[in-house]
Amino acid sequence: MEAGFLAADMLAPALERQKHWGSPLGKVLVSTGIMRSADVARLYGRQRGLPVVDLRTEPRDPALANPQELDFYLKEDCLPWQRRAGETIYVAGNPDAARTAIAAREGRHLPVFVTSQNGLRRLLARDFAPALTERARFDLMRRMPESSAAARLSPIQAAILALFALLLPIALLVAADATLKAANVALGLVFVSLACLRYVSIFVGLTSPPSPEETAYADRGSPADADLPVYTIMVPLFREARVLPILARALREIDYPASKLDIKLIFEECDPETLAAAKALKLPEHFEFIVVPDSLPRTKPKACNFALPFARGDYLVIYDAEDSPEPLQLRKAIAAFEAGDEKLACVQAQLNYYNWNENWLTRQFAIEYAAFFDLLLPTMVRLGMPIPLGGTSTHFRTALLREAGAWDPNNVTEDADLGLRLALLGYRCGVIRSTTQEEANCRLANWVRQRSRWIKGWMQTYLVRMRHPIKLYRSLGFRGFLGFQLLIGGFTLSSLVHPVFYVAAGMGLASGAGEPGQGALLTAFNVLVLISGYSLSIAAGMAAVSARGLFPLFGQTVMMPAYWLIISAAAYKALWQLVTRPFHWEKTEHGISSMVEGRLARSGEKSISGTSY
């Protein structure tokens, strides 16, 4: 108040919030936008009688810091600054907390000056960018090479593929009819098995007892605000200037003490426009901006890996730029983690779309998401199967995320891969009943780019995990191994081959297959595959949209066969890119829905034009 940062009538509400949230007053004032981190540092120094260092005008001596000690600097919010009179002086965001750790590291007590916490982290991100980038790109490859998608095929897989390429022409020459029929039946069984899993999900997903973490918040609520832990929110951004106001509003509406939110907006160095748009929003300083230096692969998982060392929360969630999570979602995740055991490493929230009724494509997309997140994933959790995570609204125990090696920068569906890697390490992932609303892709070309990237990533994940199939079976058990084969392998394979059944059935009928000796049984099998596969999947879609209350979509489920055909087109593009551009991240364009302008208006911000994609 003496310094002029807080008016007299603001003191009582600030102190009440401090008491209720259980955070230092400085964090409360910074997170509510009343003060800046640099202002708190100056007042802290005045109160403690310590010198205050502005790292922008009083630079550090670069020879004093060791990149190998980066984790220590980040953990303790400190850094060796300068030498004076033969003594190393440290700066810290909280000298009282850092002083003991520095003395233990250096073997003696050293002077510790005050600096802005946010300014210190910005300096660490900038000055240690080469070390952070190298870690983001190669850490998983070094620690767990068998889990890295950097190599598309293992030597054994390459040998098997070469052998298959050699034997297939021979089999076609020697017994073409028998070979094609056997392949036809095998692929048909895969297609029907996946459809049966979808059908089973109706009964297991809607009627079986939920897991403890699914109902934890409804059963027990969340801890009091003062007892809630720090929660990190990471949002990787690339060419997302247009939707930033919507994102900012959604994050500010999250029902969680702002002083305990550690929000990281992650920008690419080659995208200054989005960073400038974020700065123009003038967000409170618990929104931290992290700029990732340009390097290949330019992927979301690499950006998340770069930012992960700065995460201060016990728990961490990933959101996408177009996300609007339910305000209670973090509290529901905390309740789920407390209800689960120490092996619960992650919980996945449900995803669906606010523009689900915009056009035919968004309606089909919404049906697919409802069936996947509301039925299939809960079914796999309840049956004890590992789940492929959804890429957003995935909540982690931060320590276990780091133990698992974080994200594979070379896998373009990084969370599907991570969910399986956690299972191999003996951990499990659950689901929670909380929805994040996203923007459904409403343009076909943009949808194909997004879907081909997803399928390519599932192909990468399947190849990585099948490098050691026996080890995978032993780690996951029969049910887990079967679930992996059906969902990751079966979905990918059926996306590629199910149009073949149209062709095979059509050719059989056209050639008079109803006559004896003309392949009547095989033609009937192909027709049955198509009818049963689509019927079971349509039934699952109907159940999912009904359970979610999207009743106008009930009749739209009969259009799923047409939707699956364009999925197949995306799958063939994915296969081509797996060979030619395996690590290329195809950018999905956001902010193109006709509903975006209305959401921008509700966010109290004008549309930011000129975004390039």
C-alpha atoms as one frame of an Amber mdcrd trajectory, in Angstrom:
protein
   0.000   0.000   0.000   2.861   2.388   0.828   4.391   1.747  -2.594   1.095
   2.574  -4.300   0.362  -0.886  -5.721  -2.681  -1.602  -3.578  -5.486   0.810
  -2.683  -6.773   0.751   0.879 -10.140  -0.723  -0.108  -8.373  -3.587  -1.939
  -6.421  -4.810   1.069  -9.176  -6.714   2.872 -10.296  -8.683  -0.236  -6.654
  -9.501  -1.045  -5.961 -10.770   2.465  -9.190 -12.789   2.449  -8.179 -14.384
  -0.840  -4.710 -15.104   0.539  -6.223 -16.846   3.558  -8.701 -18.816   1.442
  -6.166 -19.869  -1.195  -3.298 -20.557   1.221  -0.730 -18.749  -0.952   1.727
 -15.908  -0.222   0.170 -12.493  -0.727   2.630 -11.676  -3.519   1.492 -14.689
  -5.579  -2.132 -13.765  -4.994  -1.580 -10.208  -6.214   0.459 -11.270  -9.247
  -1.987 -14.006 -10.320  -4.947 -11.638 -10.074  -3.199  -9.029 -12.211  -2.836
  -6.405  -9.473   0.970  -6.490  -9.413   3.871  -7.675 -11.524   6.512 -10.168
 -10.459   9.181  -7.454 -10.660   7.181  -5.246  -8.286   6.915  -8.070  -5.756
  10.672  -8.624  -6.001  11.375  -4.956  -5.212   9.065  -4.986  -2.190  10.540
  -8.302  -1.026  14.024  -6.808  -1.192  12.928  -3.724   0.719  11.263  -5.855
   3.397  14.281  -8.173   3.809  16.940  -5.520   3.349  18.377  -7.302   0.313
  19.667  -5.824  -2.968  17.285  -6.252  -5.908  18.699  -7.242  -9.323  16.976
  -6.456 -12.600  18.413  -9.068 -14.960  17.443  -7.008 -18.013  19.773  -4.140
 -17.061  22.220  -5.972 -14.790  23.221  -9.064 -16.767  24.723 -12.158 -15.225
  28.292 -13.385 -15.745  27.777 -16.266 -18.222  30.930 -18.026 -17.016  29.431
 -18.734 -13.586  26.470 -20.941 -14.512  26.850 -24.562 -15.549  24.271 -25.961
 -18.014  24.571 -29.291 -16.196  23.061 -27.581 -13.131  20.019 -26.303 -15.007
  17.562 -28.523 -13.124  18.875 -27.158  -9.820  18.472 -23.567 -11.008  14.922
 -24.264 -12.112  13.941 -26.131  -8.964  15.274 -23.466  -6.597  14.478 -20.436
  -8.805  18.071 -19.255  -8.550  21.160 -18.585 -10.665  24.803 -17.548 -10.001
  24.872 -13.913 -11.039  28.234 -12.168 -10.545  31.447 -12.380  -8.538  32.334
  -9.551  -6.188  35.264  -9.447  -3.799  36.066 -13.039  -4.739  32.591 -14.292
  -3.769  29.890 -15.657  -6.057  26.574 -13.888  -5.675  23.369 -15.714  -6.513
  20.035 -14.208  -7.475  16.768 -15.938  -6.574  13.051 -15.332  -6.822  12.715
 -16.372  -3.176  16.102 -16.040  -1.411  14.704 -17.301   1.907  13.764 -20.619
   0.265  16.858 -20.889  -1.981  19.590 -19.934   0.490  19.853 -23.322   2.236
  19.842 -25.287  -1.047  22.562 -23.038  -2.497  24.712 -23.482   0.631  24.320
 -27.257   0.387  25.294 -27.202  -3.288  28.272 -24.834  -2.893  29.495 -26.165
   0.459  29.251 -22.751   2.146  26.832 -19.876   2.581  26.872 -17.333  -0.228
  25.089 -14.005  -0.653  21.716 -14.296  -2.382  20.074 -11.215  -3.918  16.459
 -10.831  -5.035  15.204 -10.875  -8.620  11.879 -11.287 -10.368  10.802 -14.934
 -10.577   9.315 -14.468 -14.023  12.356 -12.556 -15.253  14.654 -15.292 -13.959
  12.722 -18.011 -15.781  12.701 -16.014 -19.009  16.454 -15.638 -18.756  16.931
 -19.371 -18.099  14.786 -20.247 -21.129  16.767 -17.859 -23.331  20.322 -18.445
 -22.113  20.013 -22.202 -21.753  18.011 -22.692 -24.943  20.647 -24.939 -26.612
  20.699 -27.330 -23.645  16.914 -27.321 -23.349  16.499 -27.914 -27.091  18.985
 -30.756 -27.114  17.158 -32.373 -24.199  13.754 -31.881 -25.828  14.922 -33.524
 -29.052  17.101 -36.390 -27.833  16.416 -37.201 -24.164  13.929 -40.001 -24.840
  16.131 -41.434 -27.580  19.048 -41.641 -25.152  17.122 -42.907 -22.146  14.707
 -45.293 -23.873  15.857 -45.872 -27.455  13.384 -48.727 -27.891  10.538 -46.232
 -27.283  11.683 -43.599 -29.769  10.061 -43.262 -33.181  13.216 -41.622 -34.565
  13.888 -44.876 -36.430  10.820 -46.005 -38.341  11.699 -49.729 -38.298  13.912
 -51.800 -36.057  16.437 -54.075 -37.829  14.215 -57.095 -37.150  11.139 -55.321
 -38.471  13.026 -54.268 -41.587  14.133 -57.874 -42.128  10.563 -59.174 -41.681
   9.235 -56.575 -44.111  11.896 -57.515 -46.659  11.073 -61.210 -46.252   7.350
 -60.478 -46.681   8.074 -58.455 -49.818  10.027 -61.419 -51.163   7.517 -64.140
 -50.277   4.322 -62.348 -51.305   5.051 -62.340 -55.062   6.029 -66.003 -54.832
   2.785 -66.874 -53.024   0.790 -64.963 -55.630   2.547 -66.809 -58.436   2.172
 -70.249 -56.872  -1.285 -69.978 -55.303  -2.766 -66.582 -56.066  -6.381 -67.566
 -55.428  -5.706 -69.178 -52.047  -3.409 -66.329 -50.952  -5.936 -63.625 -51.787
  -8.790 -65.497 -50.139  -6.795 -66.061 -46.955  -5.826 -62.382 -46.824  -9.448
 -61.404 -47.479 -10.729 -63.488 -44.560  -7.983 -62.366 -42.162  -8.570 -58.688
 -42.886 -12.320 -59.137 -42.620 -11.959 -60.671 -39.170  -9.879 -57.673 -38.066
 -12.547 -55.277 -39.304 -15.360 -57.156 -37.566 -13.356 -57.565 -34.333 -12.879
 -53.821 -34.053 -16.595 -53.280 -34.698 -17.397 -55.834 -31.977 -15.206 -53.894
 -29.533 -17.205 -50.776 -30.354 -20.444 -52.668 -29.788 -19.259 -54.094 -26.467
 -18.398 -50.543 -25.398 -22.132 -49.715 -25.408 -22.780 -52.086 -22.539 -19.519
 -51.730 -20.644 -19.269 -47.966 -21.155 -22.868 -47.204 -20.193 -23.914 -49.904
 -17.728 -20.856 -51.379 -15.987 -19.678 -49.910 -12.646 -17.412 -46.895 -13.251
 -13.834 -46.812 -12.020 -13.229 -44.956  -8.723 -11.534 -42.033 -10.460 -14.529
 -41.490 -12.781 -16.871 -40.686  -9.892 -14.323 -39.367  -7.380 -15.377 -35.729
  -7.577 -19.087 -36.561  -7.372 -18.424 -38.859  -4.414 -16.055 -36.731  -2.348
 -15.453 -33.384  -4.035 -11.985 -31.820  -4.102  -9.760 -30.566  -1.265 -10.260
 -27.096   0.149  -8.556 -24.330  -1.829  -5.812 -23.942   0.780  -4.957 -27.640
   0.407  -4.924 -27.766  -3.379  -1.498 -28.326  -5.003   0.122 -26.183  -7.687
  -1.183 -27.238 -11.100   0.744 -26.644 -14.334  -1.212 -25.935 -17.528   0.781
 -26.212 -20.755  -0.619 -24.922 -24.050   1.604 -25.361 -27.135   0.768 -22.731
 -29.745   1.705 -22.406 -33.392  -0.019 -19.878 -35.653  -2.947 -19.511 -33.263
  -3.272 -15.722 -32.938  -6.936 -15.758 -33.941  -8.185 -18.063 -31.163  -5.981
 -16.737 -28.351  -8.696 -14.533 -26.785 -11.022 -17.549 -26.544  -8.269 -19.639
 -24.963  -7.341 -16.909 -22.489 -10.936 -16.550 -21.379 -11.346 -20.314 -20.952
  -8.191 -20.556 -18.828  -9.217 -17.612 -16.659 -12.607 -19.255 -16.058 -11.048
 -22.408 -14.605 -12.311 -22.877 -11.039  -8.968 -23.142  -9.249  -6.963 -20.688
  -7.121  -5.139 -18.492  -9.620  -2.104 -18.300  -7.306  -1.733 -22.079  -7.658
  -1.993 -22.129 -11.449   1.304 -22.352 -13.318   0.220 -21.570 -16.880   2.759
 -21.994 -19.696   1.895 -20.623 -23.124   4.465 -22.183 -25.456   5.366 -20.363
 -28.671   7.571 -21.240 -31.618  10.404 -18.827 -32.398   9.365 -18.817 -36.075
   5.856 -17.609 -35.151   6.262 -14.082 -33.720   2.695 -13.172 -34.642   1.108
 -15.456 -32.051   3.521 -14.241 -29.367   2.696 -10.624 -30.196  -1.039 -11.405
 -30.021  -0.561 -12.995 -26.583   1.363  -9.989 -25.297  -1.428  -7.710 -26.523
  -3.898  -9.507 -24.230  -1.977  -8.193 -21.165  -2.513 -11.371 -19.163  -1.603
 -11.713 -15.472   1.944 -12.926 -14.917   1.001 -16.423 -13.808   0.590 -16.811
 -17.579   4.236 -17.411 -18.499   5.446 -17.219 -22.100   8.042 -19.770 -23.234
   9.577 -19.402 -26.703  10.938 -22.592 -28.291  13.957 -22.070 -30.586  13.405
 -23.200 -34.140  14.715 -26.710 -34.787  13.518 -29.952 -36.313  11.316 -31.763
 -35.767   8.941 -28.814 -35.357   6.332 -30.759 -33.412   4.019 -30.249 -30.463
   5.778 -32.923 -28.332   9.163 -31.260 -28.821   7.698 -27.931 -27.700   6.170
 -29.590 -24.630   9.497 -31.251 -23.804  11.237 -27.868 -24.012   8.770 -26.341
 -21.539   8.515 -29.297 -19.149  11.612 -28.391 -17.037   9.851 -25.118 -16.136
   6.726 -26.875 -14.818   6.319 -26.251 -11.082   3.069 -28.131 -10.489   2.633
 -31.482  -8.808   0.140 -32.126 -11.599   0.195 -31.063 -15.227  -2.379 -30.844
 -17.995  -2.017 -30.248 -21.727  -4.578 -28.140 -23.579  -4.759 -27.193 -27.242
  -5.217 -23.653 -28.504  -8.907 -24.073 -29.343  -9.855 -25.774 -26.060 -12.490
 -24.624 -23.575 -12.265 -27.027 -20.626 -15.074 -27.345 -18.106 -14.201 -24.941
 -15.240 -14.201 -27.756 -12.648 -11.912 -30.040 -14.637  -8.745 -29.554 -12.557
 -10.644 -30.203  -9.338 -12.111 -33.365 -10.843  -8.633 -34.503 -11.865  -7.281
 -33.888  -8.349 -10.171 -35.891  -6.887  -9.445 -38.730  -9.330  -5.749 -38.852
  -8.450  -6.580 -38.913  -4.738  -9.099 -41.726  -5.290  -6.619 -43.768  -7.348
  -3.488 -45.533  -6.213   0.120 -44.497  -6.799   0.081 -46.318 -10.152  -2.485
 -43.907 -11.595  -0.199 -41.717 -13.698  -2.712 -39.910 -15.903  -6.417 -39.239
 -16.330  -8.013 -38.349 -19.643 -10.944 -35.933 -19.806 -13.664 -36.281 -22.429
 -13.498 -34.270 -25.647 -16.288 -33.017 -27.847 -17.151 -30.067 -30.059 -19.050
 -26.828 -29.539 -19.737 -26.541 -33.312 -20.949 -30.137 -33.644 -23.977 -29.154
 -35.754 -22.196 -26.812 -38.186 -22.120 -29.120 -41.219 -22.067 -32.783 -42.193
 -18.357 -33.172 -41.403 -18.614 -31.703 -37.893 -21.637 -33.885 -37.157 -19.752
 -37.040 -38.115 -16.715 -35.857 -36.164 -18.856 -35.312 -33.046 -20.389 -38.788
 -33.346 -16.930 -40.313 -33.619 -15.620 -38.406 -30.580 -18.655 -39.256 -28.453
 -18.229 -42.970 -29.214 -14.484 -42.828 -28.546 -14.252 -40.711 -25.393 -17.608
 -41.516 -23.775 -17.794 -45.240 -24.528 -14.612 -46.807 -25.861 -12.003 -45.301
 -23.527 -14.039 -45.978 -20.333 -14.601 -49.528 -21.588 -10.888 -50.118 -22.053
 -10.129 -48.696 -18.599 -12.740 -50.897 -16.933 -11.464 -53.969 -18.796  -7.900
 -53.271 -17.666  -6.579 -52.307 -21.101  -4.094 -49.479 -21.797  -5.597 -46.466
 -23.506  -4.200 -44.157 -26.181  -4.424 -40.665 -24.720  -6.216 -37.954 -26.635
  -3.555 -35.285 -27.120  -5.354 -32.687 -25.017  -7.009 -32.543 -21.584  -4.594
 -35.225 -20.408  -3.751 -34.734 -16.729  -0.482 -36.184 -15.379   1.344 -36.647
 -12.138   4.300 -34.499 -13.169   6.922 -36.692 -11.475   5.681 -39.819 -13.276
   5.519 -37.983 -16.583   9.197 -37.111 -16.209  10.042 -40.648 -15.122   8.381
 -42.009 -18.274  10.582 -39.847 -20.502   7.851 -37.295 -21.332   6.851 -37.026
 -24.999   8.485 -38.512 -28.081   9.367 -35.494 -30.273   9.340 -37.718 -33.365
   5.852 -39.166 -32.844   3.079 -37.027 -34.304   0.450 -38.498 -31.943   2.624
 -38.140 -28.890  -0.027 -38.843 -26.229  -1.260 -42.093 -27.765   2.336 -43.278
 -27.584   2.788 -41.956 -24.037  -0.282 -43.751 -22.702   1.149 -47.072 -23.861
   4.639 -46.267 -22.567   3.204 -45.566 -19.112   1.459 -48.953 -19.221   4.744
 -50.686 -20.097   6.331 -49.051 -17.045   3.628 -50.489 -14.804   1.443 -47.381
 -14.560  -2.096 -46.911 -15.710  -4.282 -44.164 -17.166  -7.872 -43.468 -16.199
 -10.729 -41.293 -17.409 -12.738 -38.551 -15.728 -16.217 -37.249 -16.450 -15.380
 -33.750 -17.543 -15.667 -32.392 -21.074 -13.366 -30.065 -22.959 -15.117 -28.358
 -25.860 -13.053 -27.982 -29.021 -13.574 -26.643 -32.519 -14.471 -29.455 -34.899
 -12.788 -29.328 -38.255 -15.405 -27.987 -40.639 -13.371 -28.016 -43.887 -12.517
 -31.248 -45.662  -8.928 -30.425 -46.715  -8.084 -29.241 -43.203  -9.762 -32.337
 -41.738  -7.710 -34.640 -43.985  -4.466 -32.958 -42.875  -5.391 -33.447 -39.240
  -6.632 -37.017 -39.625  -3.689 -38.177 -41.724  -1.342 -36.898 -39.000  -3.277
 -38.787 -36.340  -3.258 -42.039 -38.300   0.434 -41.622 -39.145   1.138 -41.232
 -35.442  -0.813 -44.393 -34.623   1.219 -46.191 -37.289   4.390 -44.912 -35.636
   3.139 -46.017 -32.228   2.269 -49.500 -33.475   5.675 -49.983 -35.098   7.506
 -48.736 -31.980   5.603 -50.940 -29.574   5.812 -54.023 -31.822   9.604 -53.952
 -31.908   9.454 -56.398 -28.984   6.035 -58.096 -29.180   6.837 -60.769 -26.590
   7.989 -58.149 -24.093   4.874 -56.137 -24.887   2.647 -59.161 -24.234   4.343
 -59.901 -20.925   4.067 -56.274 -19.808   0.445 -55.714 -20.835  -0.970 -59.194
 -20.266  -3.446 -60.889 -22.584  -6.233 -58.313 -22.303  -3.886 -55.363 -22.623
  -2.098 -56.878 -25.601  -5.420 -57.706 -27.267  -6.705 -54.176 -26.673  -3.567
 -52.697 -28.201  -3.832 -54.922 -31.276  -7.515 -54.177 -31.778  -7.458 -50.441
 -31.225  -4.065 -49.237 -32.460  -3.373 -51.987 -34.992  -6.948 -52.858 -35.919
  -8.165 -49.307 -36.414  -5.174 -48.401 -38.578  -5.422 -51.547 -40.680  -9.189
 -51.357 -41.126  -8.896 -47.705 -42.188  -6.626 -48.840 -44.999  -8.397 -51.984
 -46.150 -12.121 -51.627 -45.555 -12.761 -50.036 -49.007 -11.320 -53.253 -50.425
 -14.397 -55.073 -49.155 -16.608 -52.813 -51.241 -14.558 -53.713 -54.296 -14.388
 -57.431 -53.483 -18.101 -57.695 -52.720 -19.019 -55.704 -55.815 -16.801 -57.769
 -58.086 -18.143 -60.992 -56.617 -21.742 -59.977 -57.147 -21.042 -58.635 -60.626
 -19.331 -61.876 -61.673 -22.258 -64.014 -60.603 -20.887 -65.144 -57.281 -24.265
 -66.471 -56.321 -23.639 -69.439 -58.610 -21.885 -72.506 -57.140 -18.144 -72.469
 -57.612 -17.959 -68.744 -58.198 -16.884 -67.644 -54.753 -20.374 -67.322 -53.281
 -19.148 -67.906 -49.741 -16.394 -65.312 -50.001 -18.755 -62.749 -51.491 -21.266
 -63.413 -48.739 -18.487 -63.053 -46.186 -17.449 -59.667 -47.612 -21.028 -58.398
 -47.622 -21.453 -59.642 -44.055 -18.234 -57.891 -42.992 -19.513 -54.573 -44.322
 -23.033 -54.934 -42.922 -22.027 -56.214 -39.491 -19.074 -53.860 -39.135 -21.103
 -50.779 -39.951 -24.192 -51.924 -38.037 -22.286 -52.507 -34.819 -20.405 -49.231
 -35.136 -23.577 -47.291 -35.952 -25.228 -48.799 -32.872 -22.313 -47.574 -30.749
 -22.586 -44.124 -32.317 -26.303 -43.962 -31.579 -25.761 -44.962 -27.958 -22.952
 -42.412 -27.515 -24.806 -39.384 -28.923 -27.941 -40.328 -26.995 -25.991 -40.572
 -23.741 -24.408 -37.156 -24.401 -27.759 -35.594 -25.276 -26.858 -34.822 -28.902
 -30.176 -36.167 -30.158 -30.094 -34.400 -33.560 -27.090 -36.600 -34.378 -28.981
 -39.850 -33.833 -30.093 -40.143 -37.461 -26.741 -38.877 -38.731 -25.051 -42.072
 -37.533 -26.296 -43.930 -40.622 -23.912 -41.768 -42.661 -20.874 -43.269 -40.945
 -19.990 -45.496 -43.960 -19.410 -42.395 -46.089 -17.386 -40.811 -43.280 -15.225
 -43.926 -43.001 -14.393 -43.727 -46.682 -12.782 -40.317 -46.236 -10.977 -41.706
 -43.176  -9.538 -44.297 -45.568  -8.369 -41.560 -47.925  -6.596 -39.896 -44.995
  -5.105 -43.263 -43.988  -3.468 -43.752 -47.386  -2.058 -40.251 -47.187  -0.731
 -41.132 -43.715   0.933 -44.294 -45.057   2.598 -42.305 -47.828   3.853 -39.701
 -45.384   5.113 -42.401 -43.002   7.510 -43.364 -45.791   8.299 -39.927 -47.191
   7.854 -37.437 -44.287   7.550 -39.442 -41.060   8.154 -36.569 -38.622   6.320
 -33.817 -40.489   3.635 -32.173 -38.340   0.759 -31.078 -40.562  -0.703 -27.948
 -39.014  -4.426 -27.963 -38.288  -6.032 -24.603 -38.983  -8.147 -23.347 -36.077
 -10.522 -20.426 -35.831 -12.289 -21.245 -39.115 -15.704 -22.184 -37.718 -18.607
 -19.797 -38.326 -19.107 -19.830 -34.550 -15.678 -18.394 -33.741 -16.679 -14.741
 -34.149 -19.420 -15.179 -31.570 -17.012 -16.807 -29.128 -14.520 -13.998 -29.694
 -17.235 -11.456 -28.925 -18.101 -13.289 -25.712 -14.414 -13.253 -24.802 -14.538
  -9.447 -24.788 -11.851  -9.221 -27.453 -11.903  -8.206 -31.074 -10.910 -10.752
 -33.679  -7.203 -10.697 -34.446  -6.880 -10.796 -38.202  -3.957 -11.576 -40.435
  -3.217 -15.017 -39.009  -1.183 -17.192 -41.380  -1.379 -20.967 -41.293
